[in-house]
Amino acid sequence: LALPDDLQEAVSKLVLRDPNGCEGIQNLCATAKGSRAACDEAFFQELCRLKGWTEFVLPPADPLAGTSTAKWMPLKFQDGDPMLWRREFFFRCEAQWEACGLWHEESKTLALRRTGPAWPAFHKDKVLSSVRTVILPKGRKVILRDAFKDLMHLEHVANMDAVEAIEREAFLSCTNLALPALPAGLREIGRGAFGWCMCLTWTTLPQGLTVIEQDTFYRCVMLALTELPEGVTEIKRHAFANCYKLNLTRLSPQITELPAGVFQYCQALNLEELPPSLQSIGGAAFESCAALMLTALPETVNYLGDSAFEGCTSLLLRKLPDDLTTIPRRAFKECRALNFEALPEKVEFIGHEAFANCTSLQLQRLPPSPFLVISVTAFSGCVGTTDRLAMAWLREHDGFAGA
């Protein structure tokens, strides 16, 4: 059906031609001369009023320069499941459907129109899951949980300037996402928000962040941060695990705990020192951080988790904090540069392979505690005085094989 330039005539023609609802129309197009006029919103509002239609969808001004609006297809979502509305006209009578955005097939671009609280799971749609570019509604402040999860082809997100919060797993497994930077006003990043985003190359984060949540940047293998915002007071489990190019040199002095796996396998990490008030270093917190060359731990540290520094082959500690009572299993395994002569006197337990293969370790004495327990494998692979001390102690105590 070709629409005349005059809007009133167009309305009359439609109504008179099919007074019962225009169900037979398969395509609506405007004449070239009056294409914008014939697609004017007022025309469709009047038409819907006369026909009793509850909804209409219009192609908005083209979000991408140089792209024909005619090639955009409106998206419709029902009960959270996306589908493409492939027909060329822009009417829909079912009131429960809501217009969400437009899809451009050639450029694989999704232009979102909804500014409400939620978006569907785009990755569940076979077509939308191939999206490469997402255009957010201007002024959007929150990117919601799972919003773009598992969109493995997604590369760019436009209109993020106003975003203040990115919720849990919003971009999880967007393996090709290559955002140049995060918005300066960002205040919150949820758990796992950028997990497995393996093309992110940021060197800094927005200064408004105060907490790095669990798994936030898990396996962001190209992430090359050199510093964290001054206000960050808490970093949670596995926040930066497997970030091979992470190159932090310092952490906020306000941090008191480094939980399990927080920097696990960060092979380029080379912190010059740890926060002076640090009390706890969790299991595998620095496992396989091969470039880490710390010479001392803060004296406030009173807890080490299993494998806390396992595989830190460049670690240069000269002593351990005096308040340590337990050196757990594999805590310093394969720390081949480790070299100190004594352990803290309060130590009462040295676990399985705690110092295994620490070939430079030359202990001159063991802790004097009468309750000392040493695993039979605690010093396996060690040489020199350490090996002799350990073997003598084990013979004296009938080879206790501890946990």
mmCIF file of C-alpha atoms in Angstrom, residues 85-403:
data_model
loop_
_atom_site.group_PDB
_atom_site.id
_atom_site.type_symbol
_atom_site.label_atom_id
_atom_site.label_comp_id
_atom_site.label_asym_id
_atom_site.label_seq_id
_atom_site.Cartn_x
_atom_site.Cartn_y
_atom_site.Cartn_z
ATOM 1 C CA TRP A 85 9.674 -8.900 14.016
ATOM 2 C CA ARG A 86 10.566 -9.373 10.393
ATOM 3 C CA ARG A 87 7.549 -7.882 8.639
ATOM 4 C CA GLU A 88 8.039 -4.542 6.953
ATOM 5 C CA PHE A 89 5.165 -2.680 8.573
ATOM 6 C CA PHE A 90 5.145 -1.253 12.066
ATOM 7 C CA PHE A 91 1.842 -2.198 13.687
ATOM 8 C CA ARG A 92 1.099 -4.743 16.357
ATOM 9 C CA CYS A 93 -2.209 -5.213 18.126
ATOM 10 C CA GLU A 94 -1.167 -7.417 21.074
ATOM 11 C CA ALA A 95 -0.875 -5.041 24.012
ATOM 12 C CA GLN A 96 1.417 -7.361 25.994
ATOM 13 C CA TRP A 97 4.256 -6.864 23.522
ATOM 14 C CA GLU A 98 6.716 -4.037 24.028
ATOM 15 C CA ALA A 99 8.978 -2.337 21.522
ATOM 16 C CA CYS A 100 12.598 -2.717 22.589
ATOM 17 C CA GLY A 101 14.833 -1.658 19.752
ATOM 18 C CA LEU A 102 15.965 -2.138 16.190
ATOM 19 C CA TRP A 103 18.200 -4.717 14.578
ATOM 20 C CA HIS A 104 20.410 -4.023 11.574
ATOM 21 C CA GLU A 105 21.407 -7.248 9.901
ATOM 22 C CA GLU A 106 24.274 -6.073 7.689
ATOM 23 C CA SER A 107 26.265 -4.403 10.476
ATOM 24 C CA LYS A 108 24.982 -6.772 13.214
ATOM 25 C CA THR A 109 23.958 -3.739 15.258
ATOM 26 C CA LEU A 110 21.352 -3.652 18.014
ATOM 27 C CA ALA A 111 19.895 -0.187 18.735
ATOM 28 C CA LEU A 112 18.006 -0.347 22.027
ATOM 29 C CA ARG A 113 15.067 1.958 22.550
ATOM 30 C CA ARG A 114 13.776 0.881 25.906
ATOM 31 C CA THR A 115 14.753 3.008 28.906
ATOM 32 C CA GLY A 116 12.844 0.907 31.426
ATOM 33 C CA PRO A 117 14.219 -1.405 34.103
ATOM 34 C CA ALA A 118 15.048 -4.560 32.164
ATOM 35 C CA TRP A 119 16.138 -6.120 28.886
ATOM 36 C CA PRO A 120 15.630 -9.701 27.757
ATOM 37 C CA ALA A 121 18.384 -12.263 27.424
ATOM 38 C CA PHE A 122 19.649 -11.444 23.932
ATOM 39 C CA HIS A 123 22.018 -14.418 23.844
ATOM 40 C CA LYS A 124 19.046 -16.799 23.693
ATOM 41 C CA ASP A 125 18.036 -15.586 20.237
ATOM 42 C CA LYS A 126 19.881 -17.206 17.335
ATOM 43 C CA VAL A 127 20.013 -13.994 15.325
ATOM 44 C CA LEU A 128 20.622 -11.450 18.075
ATOM 45 C CA SER A 129 23.418 -13.539 19.564
ATOM 46 C CA SER A 130 25.535 -12.528 16.561
ATOM 47 C CA VAL A 131 25.418 -8.833 17.503
ATOM 48 C CA ARG A 132 28.686 -6.910 17.150
ATOM 49 C CA THR A 133 27.570 -3.416 18.217
ATOM 50 C CA VAL A 134 25.014 -2.328 20.815
ATOM 51 C CA ILE A 135 23.696 1.236 20.948
ATOM 52 C CA LEU A 136 22.319 2.036 24.401
ATOM 53 C CA PRO A 137 19.522 4.558 24.949
ATOM 54 C CA LYS A 138 21.097 7.909 25.753
ATOM 55 C CA GLY A 139 21.199 8.670 29.455
ATOM 56 C CA ARG A 140 21.097 5.025 30.519
ATOM 57 C CA LYS A 141 22.630 4.827 34.016
ATOM 58 C CA VAL A 142 22.487 1.114 34.781
ATOM 59 C CA ILE A 143 23.410 -1.928 32.709
ATOM 60 C CA LEU A 144 21.429 -4.708 34.301
ATOM 61 C CA ARG A 145 22.350 -8.198 35.389
ATOM 62 C CA ASP A 146 23.039 -10.620 32.494
ATOM 63 C CA ALA A 147 22.129 -7.878 29.988
ATOM 64 C CA PHE A 148 24.681 -8.898 27.334
ATOM 65 C CA LYS A 149 25.903 -12.160 28.808
ATOM 66 C CA ASP A 150 27.376 -14.713 26.387
ATOM 67 C CA LEU A 151 27.288 -12.400 23.341
ATOM 68 C CA MET A 152 30.568 -13.779 22.088
ATOM 69 C CA HIS A 153 30.663 -11.587 18.952
ATOM 70 C CA LEU A 154 29.944 -8.290 20.735
ATOM 71 C CA GLU A 155 32.752 -5.781 20.163
ATOM 72 C CA HIS A 156 31.411 -2.282 20.851
ATOM 73 C CA VAL A 157 28.859 -0.604 23.111
ATOM 74 C CA ALA A 158 27.890 3.000 22.334
ATOM 75 C CA ASN A 159 26.329 5.674 24.570
ATOM 76 C CA MET A 160 27.891 4.434 27.830
ATOM 77 C CA ASP A 161 28.863 7.916 29.021
ATOM 78 C CA ALA A 162 26.078 8.179 31.615
ATOM 79 C CA VAL A 163 26.438 4.646 33.023
ATOM 80 C CA GLU A 164 27.022 4.592 36.789
ATOM 81 C CA ALA A 165 26.532 0.901 37.542
ATOM 82 C CA ILE A 166 27.172 -2.344 35.678
ATOM 83 C CA GLU A 167 25.418 -5.209 37.408
ATOM 84 C CA ARG A 168 26.348 -8.838 37.916
ATOM 85 C CA GLU A 169 27.563 -10.765 34.844
ATOM 86 C CA ALA A 170 26.369 -8.009 32.503
ATOM 87 C CA PHE A 171 29.128 -8.735 29.974
ATOM 88 C CA LEU A 172 30.161 -12.220 31.117
ATOM 89 C CA SER A 173 31.825 -14.212 28.317
ATOM 90 C CA CYS A 174 31.757 -11.365 25.781
ATOM 91 C CA THR A 175 35.067 -12.697 24.558
ATOM 92 C CA ASN A 176 35.498 -10.131 21.766
ATOM 93 C CA LEU A 177 34.401 -7.053 23.704
ATOM 94 C CA ALA A 178 36.906 -4.248 23.157
ATOM 95 C CA LEU A 179 35.623 -1.192 25.039
ATOM 96 C CA PRO A 180 38.258 1.576 24.911
ATOM 97 C CA ALA A 181 37.488 2.657 28.499
ATOM 98 C CA LEU A 182 34.835 2.570 31.200
ATOM 99 C CA PRO A 183 32.687 5.654 31.904
ATOM 100 C CA ALA A 184 34.356 8.175 34.220
ATOM 101 C CA GLY A 185 31.259 8.299 36.420
ATOM 102 C CA LEU A 186 31.084 4.543 37.014
ATOM 103 C CA ARG A 187 30.599 3.740 40.716
ATOM 104 C CA GLU A 188 29.810 0.028 40.769
ATOM 105 C CA ILE A 189 30.791 -3.109 38.863
ATOM 106 C CA GLY A 190 28.951 -6.277 39.841
ATOM 107 C CA ARG A 191 30.235 -9.786 40.396
ATOM 108 C CA GLY A 192 31.595 -11.386 37.235
ATOM 109 C CA ALA A 193 30.551 -8.389 35.132
ATOM 110 C CA PHE A 194 33.521 -8.713 32.753
ATOM 111 C CA GLY A 195 34.540 -12.308 33.379
ATOM 112 C CA TRP A 196 36.071 -13.974 30.298
ATOM 113 C CA CYS A 197 36.217 -10.669 28.370
ATOM 114 C CA MET A 198 39.535 -11.545 26.824
ATOM 115 C CA CYS A 199 40.035 -8.471 24.616
ATOM 116 C CA LEU A 200 39.894 -5.739 27.264
ATOM 117 C CA THR A 201 43.191 -3.822 27.431
ATOM 118 C CA TRP A 202 42.484 -1.118 30.026
ATOM 119 C CA THR A 203 45.349 0.302 32.068
ATOM 120 C CA THR A 204 43.170 2.242 34.563
ATOM 121 C CA LEU A 205 39.712 2.034 36.120
ATOM 122 C CA PRO A 206 37.299 4.880 37.051
ATOM 123 C CA GLN A 207 38.246 6.627 40.275
ATOM 124 C CA GLY A 208 34.768 6.265 41.770
ATOM 125 C CA LEU A 209 35.109 2.520 42.360
ATOM 126 C CA THR A 210 35.505 1.377 45.967
ATOM 127 C CA VAL A 211 35.019 -2.412 45.700
ATOM 128 C CA ILE A 212 36.199 -4.924 43.101
ATOM 129 C CA GLU A 213 33.648 -7.735 43.318
ATOM 130 C CA GLN A 214 34.219 -11.479 43.008
ATOM 131 C CA ASP A 215 35.248 -12.662 39.523
ATOM 132 C CA THR A 216 34.810 -9.136 38.129
ATOM 133 C CA PHE A 217 37.741 -9.463 35.713
ATOM 134 C CA TYR A 218 38.250 -13.226 35.829
ATOM 135 C CA ARG A 219 40.353 -14.373 32.866
ATOM 136 C CA CYS A 220 40.594 -10.942 31.246
ATOM 137 C CA VAL A 221 43.881 -12.098 29.795
ATOM 138 C CA MET A 222 44.751 -8.804 28.060
ATOM 139 C CA LEU A 223 43.863 -6.528 30.982
ATOM 140 C CA ALA A 224 46.965 -4.432 31.711
ATOM 141 C CA LEU A 225 46.045 -2.325 34.738
ATOM 142 C CA THR A 226 48.997 -0.486 36.262
ATOM 143 C CA GLU A 227 47.075 0.955 39.204
ATOM 144 C CA LEU A 228 43.751 0.718 41.001
ATOM 145 C CA PRO A 229 41.619 3.693 42.109
ATOM 146 C CA GLU A 230 42.752 5.169 45.423
ATOM 147 C CA GLY A 231 39.328 4.550 46.937
ATOM 148 C CA VAL A 232 39.343 0.783 46.456
ATOM 149 C CA THR A 233 39.238 -0.691 49.960
ATOM 150 C CA GLU A 234 38.145 -4.232 49.153
ATOM 151 C CA ILE A 235 39.035 -6.752 46.460
ATOM 152 C CA LYS A 236 37.043 -9.985 46.516
ATOM 153 C CA ARG A 237 37.771 -13.598 45.557
ATOM 154 C CA HIS A 238 39.227 -14.254 42.100
ATOM 155 C CA ALA A 239 38.633 -10.633 41.097
ATOM 156 C CA PHE A 240 41.729 -10.631 38.861
ATOM 157 C CA ALA A 241 42.479 -14.340 38.545
ATOM 158 C CA ASN A 242 44.089 -15.303 35.213
ATOM 159 C CA CYS A 243 44.740 -11.684 34.210
ATOM 160 C CA TYR A 244 48.104 -12.581 32.705
ATOM 161 C CA LYS A 245 49.112 -9.013 31.808
ATOM 162 C CA LEU A 246 48.007 -7.322 35.025
ATOM 163 C CA ASN A 247 50.923 -5.121 36.097
ATOM 164 C CA LEU A 248 49.951 -3.463 39.366
ATOM 165 C CA THR A 249 52.806 -2.063 41.428
ATOM 166 C CA ARG A 250 50.837 -1.041 44.536
ATOM 167 C CA LEU A 251 47.514 -1.504 46.287
ATOM 168 C CA SER A 252 45.450 0.844 48.428
ATOM 169 C CA PRO A 253 46.889 1.081 51.964
ATOM 170 C CA GLN A 254 43.360 0.600 53.322
ATOM 171 C CA ILE A 255 43.081 -3.001 52.168
ATOM 172 C CA THR A 256 43.210 -5.468 55.085
ATOM 173 C CA GLU A 257 42.456 -8.746 53.305
ATOM 174 C CA LEU A 258 43.443 -10.364 50.022
ATOM 175 C CA PRO A 259 41.019 -13.296 49.626
ATOM 176 C CA ALA A 260 41.368 -16.612 47.842
ATOM 177 C CA GLY A 261 42.615 -16.515 44.261
ATOM 178 C CA VAL A 262 42.488 -12.742 44.012
ATOM 179 C CA PHE A 263 45.645 -12.536 41.832
ATOM 180 C CA GLN A 264 45.997 -16.208 40.918
ATOM 181 C CA TYR A 265 48.037 -16.743 37.718
ATOM 182 C CA CYS A 266 48.710 -13.012 37.239
ATOM 183 C CA GLN A 267 52.069 -13.769 35.707
ATOM 184 C CA ALA A 268 53.154 -10.135 35.154
ATOM 185 C CA LEU A 269 52.113 -8.864 38.590
ATOM 186 C CA ASN A 270 55.017 -7.159 40.348
ATOM 187 C CA LEU A 271 53.798 -5.418 43.483
ATOM 188 C CA GLU A 272 56.528 -3.440 45.188
ATOM 189 C CA GLU A 273 54.905 -3.930 48.590
ATOM 190 C CA LEU A 274 51.672 -5.049 50.201
ATOM 191 C CA PRO A 275 49.311 -2.766 52.173
ATOM 192 C CA PRO A 276 50.770 -1.995 55.628
ATOM 193 C CA SER A 277 47.562 -3.009 57.439
ATOM 194 C CA LEU A 278 47.123 -6.318 55.607
ATOM 195 C CA GLN A 279 46.093 -9.137 57.959
ATOM 196 C CA SER A 280 45.036 -12.050 55.775
ATOM 197 C CA ILE A 281 46.281 -13.591 52.509
ATOM 198 C CA GLY A 282 43.841 -16.210 51.249
ATOM 199 C CA GLY A 283 44.378 -19.512 49.517
ATOM 200 C CA ALA A 284 46.128 -19.242 46.129
ATOM 201 C CA ALA A 285 45.946 -15.449 46.386
ATOM 202 C CA PHE A 286 49.259 -15.109 44.533
ATOM 203 C CA GLU A 287 49.616 -18.579 43.072
ATOM 204 C CA SER A 288 51.925 -18.656 40.017
ATOM 205 C CA CYS A 289 52.647 -14.916 40.086
ATOM 206 C CA ALA A 290 56.055 -15.607 38.588
ATOM 207 C CA ALA A 291 57.175 -11.970 38.403
ATOM 208 C CA LEU A 292 56.352 -11.136 42.034
ATOM 209 C CA MET A 293 59.550 -10.064 43.843
ATOM 210 C CA LEU A 294 58.335 -9.050 47.316
ATOM 211 C CA THR A 295 61.099 -8.907 49.908
ATOM 212 C CA ALA A 296 58.821 -8.690 52.965
ATOM 213 C CA LEU A 297 55.290 -9.229 54.167
ATOM 214 C CA PRO A 298 53.624 -6.697 56.508
ATOM 215 C CA GLU A 299 54.084 -7.616 60.163
ATOM 216 C CA THR A 300 50.304 -7.370 60.569
ATOM 217 C CA VAL A 301 49.776 -10.540 58.493
ATOM 218 C CA ASN A 302 48.619 -13.369 60.759
ATOM 219 C CA TYR A 303 47.000 -15.728 58.268
ATOM 220 C CA LEU A 304 48.138 -17.478 55.096
ATOM 221 C CA GLY A 305 45.866 -19.759 53.042
ATOM 222 C CA ASP A 306 46.833 -22.934 51.198
ATOM 223 C CA SER A 307 49.054 -22.260 48.164
ATOM 224 C CA ALA A 308 49.122 -18.543 48.997
ATOM 225 C CA PHE A 309 52.434 -18.037 47.144
ATOM 226 C CA GLU A 310 52.811 -21.365 45.365
ATOM 227 C CA GLY A 311 54.801 -21.029 42.148
ATOM 228 C CA CYS A 312 56.050 -17.501 42.871
ATOM 229 C CA THR A 313 59.484 -18.376 41.526
ATOM 230 C CA SER A 314 60.895 -14.829 41.924
ATOM 231 C CA LEU A 315 59.692 -14.236 45.484
ATOM 232 C CA LEU A 316 62.551 -12.806 47.597
ATOM 233 C CA LEU A 317 61.163 -12.860 51.138
ATOM 234 C CA ARG A 318 63.858 -12.660 53.810
ATOM 235 C CA LYS A 319 61.551 -13.375 56.756
ATOM 236 C CA LEU A 320 57.941 -14.109 57.649
ATOM 237 C CA PRO A 321 55.692 -12.073 60.016
ATOM 238 C CA ASP A 322 56.284 -12.839 63.694
ATOM 239 C CA ASP A 323 52.618 -13.570 64.472
ATOM 240 C CA LEU A 324 52.230 -16.446 62.041
ATOM 241 C CA THR A 325 51.396 -19.707 63.802
ATOM 242 C CA THR A 326 50.592 -21.860 60.774
ATOM 243 C CA ILE A 327 52.273 -22.291 57.429
ATOM 244 C CA PRO A 328 49.674 -24.249 55.453
ATOM 245 C CA ARG A 329 50.132 -26.790 52.704
ATOM 246 C CA ARG A 330 51.928 -25.626 49.586
ATOM 247 C CA ALA A 331 52.070 -22.065 50.926
ATOM 248 C CA PHE A 332 55.523 -21.463 49.368
ATOM 249 C CA LYS A 333 55.893 -24.484 47.113
ATOM 250 C CA GLU A 334 58.223 -23.879 44.123
ATOM 251 C CA CYS A 335 59.386 -20.504 45.507
ATOM 252 C CA ARG A 336 62.906 -21.191 44.290
ATOM 253 C CA ALA A 337 64.353 -17.767 45.193
ATOM 254 C CA LEU A 338 63.048 -17.833 48.764
ATOM 255 C CA ASN A 339 65.882 -17.495 51.259
ATOM 256 C CA PHE A 340 65.605 -16.950 54.993
ATOM 257 C CA GLU A 341 67.359 -18.600 57.898
ATOM 258 C CA ALA A 342 64.572 -18.957 60.444
ATOM 259 C CA LEU A 343 60.830 -19.291 60.763
ATOM 260 C CA PRO A 344 58.735 -17.239 63.219
ATOM 261 C CA GLU A 345 59.022 -18.631 66.732
ATOM 262 C CA LYS A 346 55.243 -18.860 67.140
ATOM 263 C CA VAL A 347 54.877 -21.304 64.249
ATOM 264 C CA GLU A 348 53.358 -24.584 65.455
ATOM 265 C CA PHE A 349 52.355 -26.235 62.189
ATOM 266 C CA ILE A 350 54.079 -26.616 58.815
ATOM 267 C CA GLY A 351 51.819 -28.344 56.315
ATOM 268 C CA HIS A 352 52.144 -30.686 53.343
ATOM 269 C CA GLU A 353 54.711 -29.371 50.804
ATOM 270 C CA ALA A 354 54.709 -25.975 52.513
ATOM 271 C CA PHE A 355 58.266 -25.317 51.252
ATOM 272 C CA ALA A 356 58.581 -28.073 48.656
ATOM 273 C CA ASN A 357 61.282 -27.415 46.043
ATOM 274 C CA CYS A 358 62.404 -24.159 47.663
ATOM 275 C CA THR A 359 65.944 -24.891 46.537
ATOM 276 C CA SER A 360 67.481 -21.628 47.826
ATOM 277 C CA LEU A 361 66.026 -21.915 51.327
ATOM 278 C CA GLN A 362 68.767 -22.344 53.951
ATOM 279 C CA LEU A 363 67.085 -22.627 57.358
ATOM 280 C CA GLN A 364 69.473 -22.623 60.314
ATOM 281 C CA ARG A 365 66.881 -23.461 62.957
ATOM 282 C CA LEU A 366 63.288 -24.543 63.362
ATOM 283 C CA PRO A 367 60.666 -22.915 65.645
ATOM 284 C CA PRO A 368 61.262 -23.832 69.297
ATOM 285 C CA SER A 369 57.617 -24.610 70.128
ATOM 286 C CA PRO A 370 57.233 -27.953 71.945
ATOM 287 C CA PHE A 371 53.955 -28.381 70.066
ATOM 288 C CA LEU A 372 55.517 -28.017 66.628
ATOM 289 C CA VAL A 373 54.067 -30.284 63.940
ATOM 290 C CA ILE A 374 55.819 -30.715 60.588
ATOM 291 C CA SER A 375 54.446 -32.678 57.648
ATOM 292 C CA VAL A 376 56.842 -35.308 56.340
ATOM 293 C CA THR A 377 56.648 -33.611 52.911
ATOM 294 C CA ALA A 378 56.924 -30.026 54.181
ATOM 295 C CA PHE A 379 60.481 -29.553 52.894
ATOM 296 C CA SER A 380 60.593 -32.133 50.103
ATOM 297 C CA GLY A 381 62.970 -31.111 47.364
ATOM 298 C CA CYS A 382 64.895 -28.710 49.602
ATOM 299 C CA VAL A 383 68.676 -29.028 49.911
ATOM 300 C CA GLY A 384 71.500 -28.060 52.278
ATOM 301 C CA THR A 385 70.842 -27.044 55.869
ATOM 302 C CA THR A 386 67.069 -26.998 55.406
ATOM 303 C CA ASP A 387 67.016 -30.612 54.331
ATOM 304 C CA ARG A 388 69.303 -31.662 57.179
ATOM 305 C CA LEU A 389 67.226 -29.796 59.797
ATOM 306 C CA ALA A 390 63.960 -31.251 58.531
ATOM 307 C CA MET A 391 65.287 -34.807 58.386
ATOM 308 C CA ALA A 392 66.789 -34.553 61.878
ATOM 309 C CA TRP A 393 63.482 -33.270 63.278
ATOM 310 C CA LEU A 394 61.506 -36.017 61.560
ATOM 311 C CA ARG A 395 63.833 -38.715 62.907
ATOM 312 C CA GLU A 396 63.538 -37.284 66.382
ATOM 313 C CA HIS A 397 59.744 -37.257 66.182
ATOM 314 C CA ASP A 398 59.387 -40.577 64.426
ATOM 315 C CA GLY A 399 58.567 -39.039 61.047
ATOM 316 C CA PHE A 400 55.291 -37.304 61.792
ATOM 317 C CA ALA A 401 53.398 -37.094 58.540
ATOM 318 C CA GLY A 402 51.033 -34.188 59.368
ATOM 319 C CA ALA A 403 48.202 -32.920 57.192
#
